[in-house]
Coordinates of C-alpha atoms in Angstrom, one line a residue:
M1 CA 37.4 23.7 25.3
A2 CA 37.1 20.6 22.8
T3 CA 33.8 19.0 22.0
T4 CA 33.9 15.2 21.3
R5 CA 30.8 13.4 20.0
L6 CA 30.6 9.7 20.8
N7 CA 28.9 7.9 17.9
S8 CA 26.1 5.6 18.9
S9 CA 27.5 2.8 16.7
C10 CA 29.1 0.9 19.7
H11 CA 32.3 0.9 17.6
F12 CA 34.8 3.3 19.3
P13 CA 38.5 3.7 18.4
S14 CA 41.0 1.7 20.6
S15 CA 42.3 5.0 21.9
T16 CA 39.0 5.8 23.4
R17 CA 39.3 5.8 27.3
L18 CA 35.7 7.0 28.9
Y19 CA 35.1 6.7 32.5
S20 CA 31.9 8.0 33.7
K21 CA 30.5 8.3 37.2
S22 CA 27.0 8.2 38.1
Y23 CA 24.0 8.4 35.7
L24 CA 21.8 9.4 38.3
G25 CA 22.6 13.1 37.9
L26 CA 23.0 15.5 35.2
R27 CA 26.7 15.8 35.2
A28 CA 29.6 13.3 35.4
T29 CA 33.4 13.4 35.0
A30 CA 35.3 11.6 32.5
R31 CA 38.8 11.1 31.4
I32 CA 39.5 11.2 27.6
S33 CA 42.8 10.5 25.8
Y34 CA 42.1 12.4 22.5
T35 CA 40.5 15.5 21.1
R36 CA 39.4 14.6 17.5
T37 CA 35.5 14.7 16.8
L38 CA 33.6 11.5 15.9
T39 CA 30.0 12.5 14.4
A40 CA 27.0 10.3 14.1
P41 CA 23.7 10.9 12.2
R42 CA 21.4 10.8 15.4
G43 CA 21.9 10.8 18.8
Y44 CA 25.2 11.5 20.8
L45 CA 26.5 12.3 24.2
A46 CA 28.4 15.8 24.0
V47 CA 31.7 15.6 26.0
K48 CA 33.1 19.0 26.7
A49 CA 37.1 18.5 27.5
N50 CA 39.2 20.8 29.6
G51 CA 42.5 19.1 30.4
G52 CA 42.2 15.6 31.9
Q53 CA 38.6 16.3 33.2
A54 CA 35.3 16.6 31.2
S55 CA 31.6 17.1 32.0
V56 CA 29.3 14.8 30.2
V57 CA 26.1 16.2 29.2
I58 CA 23.5 13.2 30.0
A59 CA 20.4 15.1 30.4
A60 CA 19.0 13.2 27.2
A61 CA 20.0 10.0 28.5
I62 CA 18.1 10.7 31.8
T63 CA 14.9 11.7 30.2
E64 CA 15.0 8.6 28.0
K65 CA 15.4 6.3 31.1
Q66 CA 12.6 8.1 32.8
Q67 CA 10.1 7.6 30.0
K68 CA 7.8 4.5 30.1
K69 CA 8.7 1.6 28.3
Y70 CA 7.7 1.1 24.8
P71 CA 5.3 -1.8 23.8
G72 CA 7.7 -4.9 23.5
E73 CA 10.9 -3.1 24.5
S74 CA 11.4 -5.6 27.5
K75 CA 11.8 -8.4 25.2
G76 CA 14.2 -6.6 22.8
F77 CA 13.9 -4.3 19.7
V78 CA 12.5 -6.9 17.2
E79 CA 9.4 -7.3 19.6
E80 CA 9.1 -3.6 19.1
M81 CA 9.1 -3.9 15.4
R82 CA 6.8 -6.8 15.5
F83 CA 4.1 -5.1 17.7
V84 CA 4.1 -2.0 15.3
A85 CA 3.8 -4.3 12.4
M86 CA 1.0 -6.2 13.9
R87 CA -1.1 -3.1 14.5
L88 CA -0.9 -2.1 10.5
H89 CA -2.3 -5.5 9.6
T90 CA -6.1 -6.0 9.4
K91 CA -8.2 -8.4 11.7
D92 CA -8.5 -10.6 8.6
Q93 CA -4.7 -10.8 8.5
A94 CA -3.6 -11.0 12.2
R95 CA -5.3 -11.4 15.6
E96 CA -3.6 -8.1 16.7
G97 CA -4.6 -6.1 13.6
E98 CA -6.0 -2.7 14.0
K99 CA -6.2 -1.6 10.4
Q100 CA -9.6 -1.5 8.6
S101 CA -9.5 -3.4 5.1
K102 CA -9.7 -0.9 2.2
S103 CA -8.5 -3.1 -0.7
P104 CA -9.1 -6.8 -1.7
E105 CA -5.5 -7.8 -0.9
E106 CA -6.3 -6.7 2.7
G107 CA -9.4 -9.0 3.0
P108 CA -9.4 -12.8 3.7
V109 CA -7.1 -14.7 1.3
A110 CA -10.0 -17.3 0.9
K111 CA -12.0 -14.7 -1.0
W112 CA -9.3 -13.8 -3.3
E113 CA -9.4 -14.3 -7.1
P114 CA -5.8 -14.8 -8.3
T115 CA -4.8 -15.2 -11.7
V116 CA -1.5 -17.2 -12.8
E117 CA -0.5 -13.9 -14.7
G118 CA -0.9 -11.7 -11.8
Y119 CA 1.0 -14.3 -9.4
L120 CA 3.8 -14.5 -11.8
Q121 CA 4.1 -10.9 -11.8
F122 CA 3.9 -10.6 -8.2
L123 CA 6.9 -13.3 -8.0
V124 CA 9.0 -11.3 -10.8
D125 CA 8.6 -8.0 -8.9
S126 CA 9.3 -9.8 -5.4
K127 CA 12.5 -11.2 -7.0
L128 CA 13.7 -7.8 -7.9
V129 CA 13.1 -6.5 -4.4
Y130 CA 15.2 -9.7 -2.8
D131 CA 18.0 -9.3 -5.5
T132 CA 18.3 -5.6 -4.3
L133 CA 18.1 -6.3 -0.6
E134 CA 20.5 -9.4 -0.7
G135 CA 22.8 -7.7 -3.1
I136 CA 23.2 -4.8 -0.8
I137 CA 24.0 -7.1 2.1
D138 CA 26.3 -9.3 0.3
E139 CA 28.4 -6.2 -1.2
S140 CA 28.4 -4.1 1.9
N141 CA 31.4 -3.8 4.2
F142 CA 29.3 -1.8 6.6
P143 CA 29.2 -3.9 10.1
T144 CA 25.6 -3.4 10.7
Y145 CA 24.7 -4.9 7.2
A146 CA 27.5 -7.5 7.0
G147 CA 26.1 -9.6 10.1
F148 CA 23.2 -10.5 7.9
K149 CA 24.8 -12.3 5.1
N150 CA 24.0 -15.8 4.4
T151 CA 21.2 -16.0 7.2
G152 CA 19.4 -18.7 5.4
L153 CA 16.3 -16.4 4.8
E154 CA 17.3 -15.2 1.4
R155 CA 14.7 -15.9 -1.2
A156 CA 16.3 -14.6 -4.6
E157 CA 17.8 -17.9 -5.6
S158 CA 14.5 -19.8 -4.8
L159 CA 12.6 -17.3 -6.9
R160 CA 15.0 -17.8 -10.0
K161 CA 14.1 -21.4 -9.7
D162 CA 10.4 -20.9 -9.5
L163 CA 10.6 -18.4 -12.5
E164 CA 12.3 -21.0 -14.5
W165 CA 9.7 -23.6 -13.7
F166 CA 6.9 -21.4 -15.0
K167 CA 8.9 -20.9 -18.0
E168 CA 9.1 -24.8 -18.6
Q169 CA 5.2 -24.8 -18.2
G170 CA 5.1 -22.4 -21.1
Y171 CA 4.6 -19.2 -19.5
E172 CA 6.4 -16.2 -20.5
I173 CA 8.2 -14.3 -17.7
P174 CA 7.3 -10.7 -17.7
E175 CA 9.6 -7.9 -16.9
P176 CA 9.3 -6.2 -13.3
M177 CA 6.7 -3.5 -13.3
A178 CA 6.6 -0.3 -11.2
P179 CA 6.0 -1.7 -7.7
G180 CA 9.0 -3.8 -7.7
K181 CA 11.1 -1.2 -9.4
T182 CA 10.1 1.6 -7.2
Y183 CA 10.7 -0.4 -4.1
S184 CA 14.2 -1.5 -5.3
E185 CA 15.4 2.0 -5.9
Y186 CA 14.0 3.1 -2.4
L187 CA 15.9 0.2 -0.8
K188 CA 19.0 1.4 -2.5
D189 CA 18.7 4.9 -1.2
L190 CA 17.8 3.8 2.3
A191 CA 21.1 1.6 2.6
E192 CA 23.3 4.4 1.7
N193 CA 21.5 7.2 3.5
D194 CA 19.4 5.8 6.4
P195 CA 20.6 2.4 8.0
Q196 CA 17.8 2.5 10.6
A197 CA 15.0 2.8 8.0
F198 CA 16.8 0.2 5.9
I199 CA 16.8 -2.5 8.8
C200 CA 13.1 -1.9 9.1
H201 CA 12.4 -2.9 5.6
F202 CA 14.8 -6.0 6.0
Y203 CA 13.0 -7.2 9.0
N204 CA 9.5 -6.7 7.6
I205 CA 10.4 -8.1 4.1
Y206 CA 11.9 -11.4 5.6
F207 CA 9.6 -11.9 8.7
A208 CA 6.5 -11.1 6.8
H209 CA 7.2 -13.7 4.1
S210 CA 7.9 -16.5 6.7
A211 CA 4.3 -16.0 8.2
G212 CA 1.6 -14.3 6.3
G213 CA 3.6 -14.8 3.2
Q214 CA 3.6 -18.7 3.6
M215 CA -0.2 -18.6 4.1
I216 CA -0.8 -16.7 1.1
G217 CA 1.5 -18.7 -1.0
T218 CA -0.4 -21.8 0.2
K219 CA -4.0 -20.5 -0.5
V220 CA -2.9 -19.1 -3.9
S221 CA -1.4 -22.4 -5.0
E222 CA -4.6 -24.5 -4.0
K223 CA -6.6 -21.9 -6.2
I224 CA -4.4 -21.8 -9.5
L225 CA -1.2 -24.4 -9.3
D226 CA -2.9 -27.5 -8.2
D227 CA -1.3 -27.2 -4.7
K228 CA 2.3 -26.9 -6.4
E229 CA 4.4 -25.8 -3.6
L230 CA 7.0 -23.3 -4.9
E231 CA 10.7 -22.9 -4.0
F232 CA 9.7 -19.5 -2.6
Y233 CA 8.0 -21.2 0.5
K234 CA 10.9 -23.5 1.3
W235 CA 14.0 -22.9 3.4
D236 CA 17.3 -25.1 4.1
G237 CA 17.0 -25.9 7.8
Q238 CA 14.3 -25.1 10.5
L239 CA 12.8 -21.8 9.6
S240 CA 12.1 -21.1 13.3
Q241 CA 15.7 -21.3 14.2
L242 CA 16.7 -19.1 11.2
L243 CA 14.2 -16.5 12.4
Q244 CA 15.7 -16.8 16.0
N245 CA 19.1 -16.4 14.8
V246 CA 18.2 -13.3 12.6
R247 CA 16.2 -11.9 15.5
Q248 CA 19.0 -12.1 18.1
K249 CA 21.4 -10.2 15.6
L250 CA 18.9 -7.5 14.9
N251 CA 18.3 -7.1 18.6
K252 CA 22.3 -6.7 19.2
V253 CA 22.3 -4.1 16.3
A254 CA 19.6 -2.0 17.9
E255 CA 21.2 -2.1 21.6
C256 CA 23.7 0.4 19.8
W257 CA 20.8 2.6 18.8
T258 CA 19.6 5.9 20.8
R259 CA 15.9 5.9 21.5
E260 CA 15.5 8.4 18.7
E261 CA 17.1 5.9 16.1
K262 CA 14.9 3.1 17.3
N263 CA 11.9 5.4 16.8
H264 CA 12.9 6.3 13.5
C265 CA 13.0 2.7 12.5
L266 CA 9.7 2.0 13.7
E267 CA 8.2 4.9 12.0
E268 CA 9.3 3.4 8.7
T269 CA 7.1 0.3 9.2
E270 CA 4.2 2.0 7.2
K271 CA 6.3 2.6 4.3
S272 CA 7.5 -0.9 4.3
F273 CA 3.7 -2.3 4.2
K274 CA 2.9 0.4 1.4
F275 CA 5.7 -0.9 -1.0
S276 CA 5.0 -4.6 -0.1
G277 CA 1.1 -4.2 -0.4
E278 CA 1.5 -2.7 -3.9
I279 CA 3.7 -5.8 -4.8
L280 CA 1.1 -8.2 -3.3
R281 CA -1.7 -6.5 -5.0
L282 CA -0.3 -7.8 -8.4
I283 CA -1.7 -11.3 -7.6
L284 CA -5.0 -10.1 -8.1
S285 CA -4.2 -8.2 -11.3

């Protein structure tokens, strides 16, 4: 008896033919045209083949179906990610926030005392992270990542222009510090070994900057840059539409994931906030 594992990536070889009966029971019959094994890192249906007939073990799928809906699940996986992210904000940062403020950068931006040098360091470390993130996407042939090339949300080039402007004003551009370097290396490791966790960071980095990041940029500029609007906070095209396009792509990718993989992605949110918070803290240094 051979065992075939069906990958949850939604991409099957053209030779695959799987016909399942009802998902209402624990067993179903199927006909398959091959016996080789396809492996997946998380979540699969085990198919035990015996001649032209097979028993599909779907108990796990039935269990998942019986579980209650996750917050935001009915609207797509991005809404699930948004819900988890909002809970990790403080009340000062977001209306849905539940976290208690424990450091200055988690308090009201109006009370911040930023410095130009600290803000410049924040931009430098942020650029390293965006360079890394966008480099991974641009150079990858992995279908999950390739779909996020040239979304219009990219920020590395905008940050390059901003740092050039600071240089023209007479400021010395510093080297990246530990917060940016550490996050950059972590993203490289995730991209290679943990796609679901990587997608979590991709979502939080871009979507957080388009919302709270914009507000922070405006307030900091008022305090130390004479209301100078940096390229970091400008997008080509309508931002709401760019975000919606990426939201749809993220939801499409997540449709191929098991519940276990989705939960693993959601669990990475706290680490994403930790790394981003360490870079944000540079503004006040």
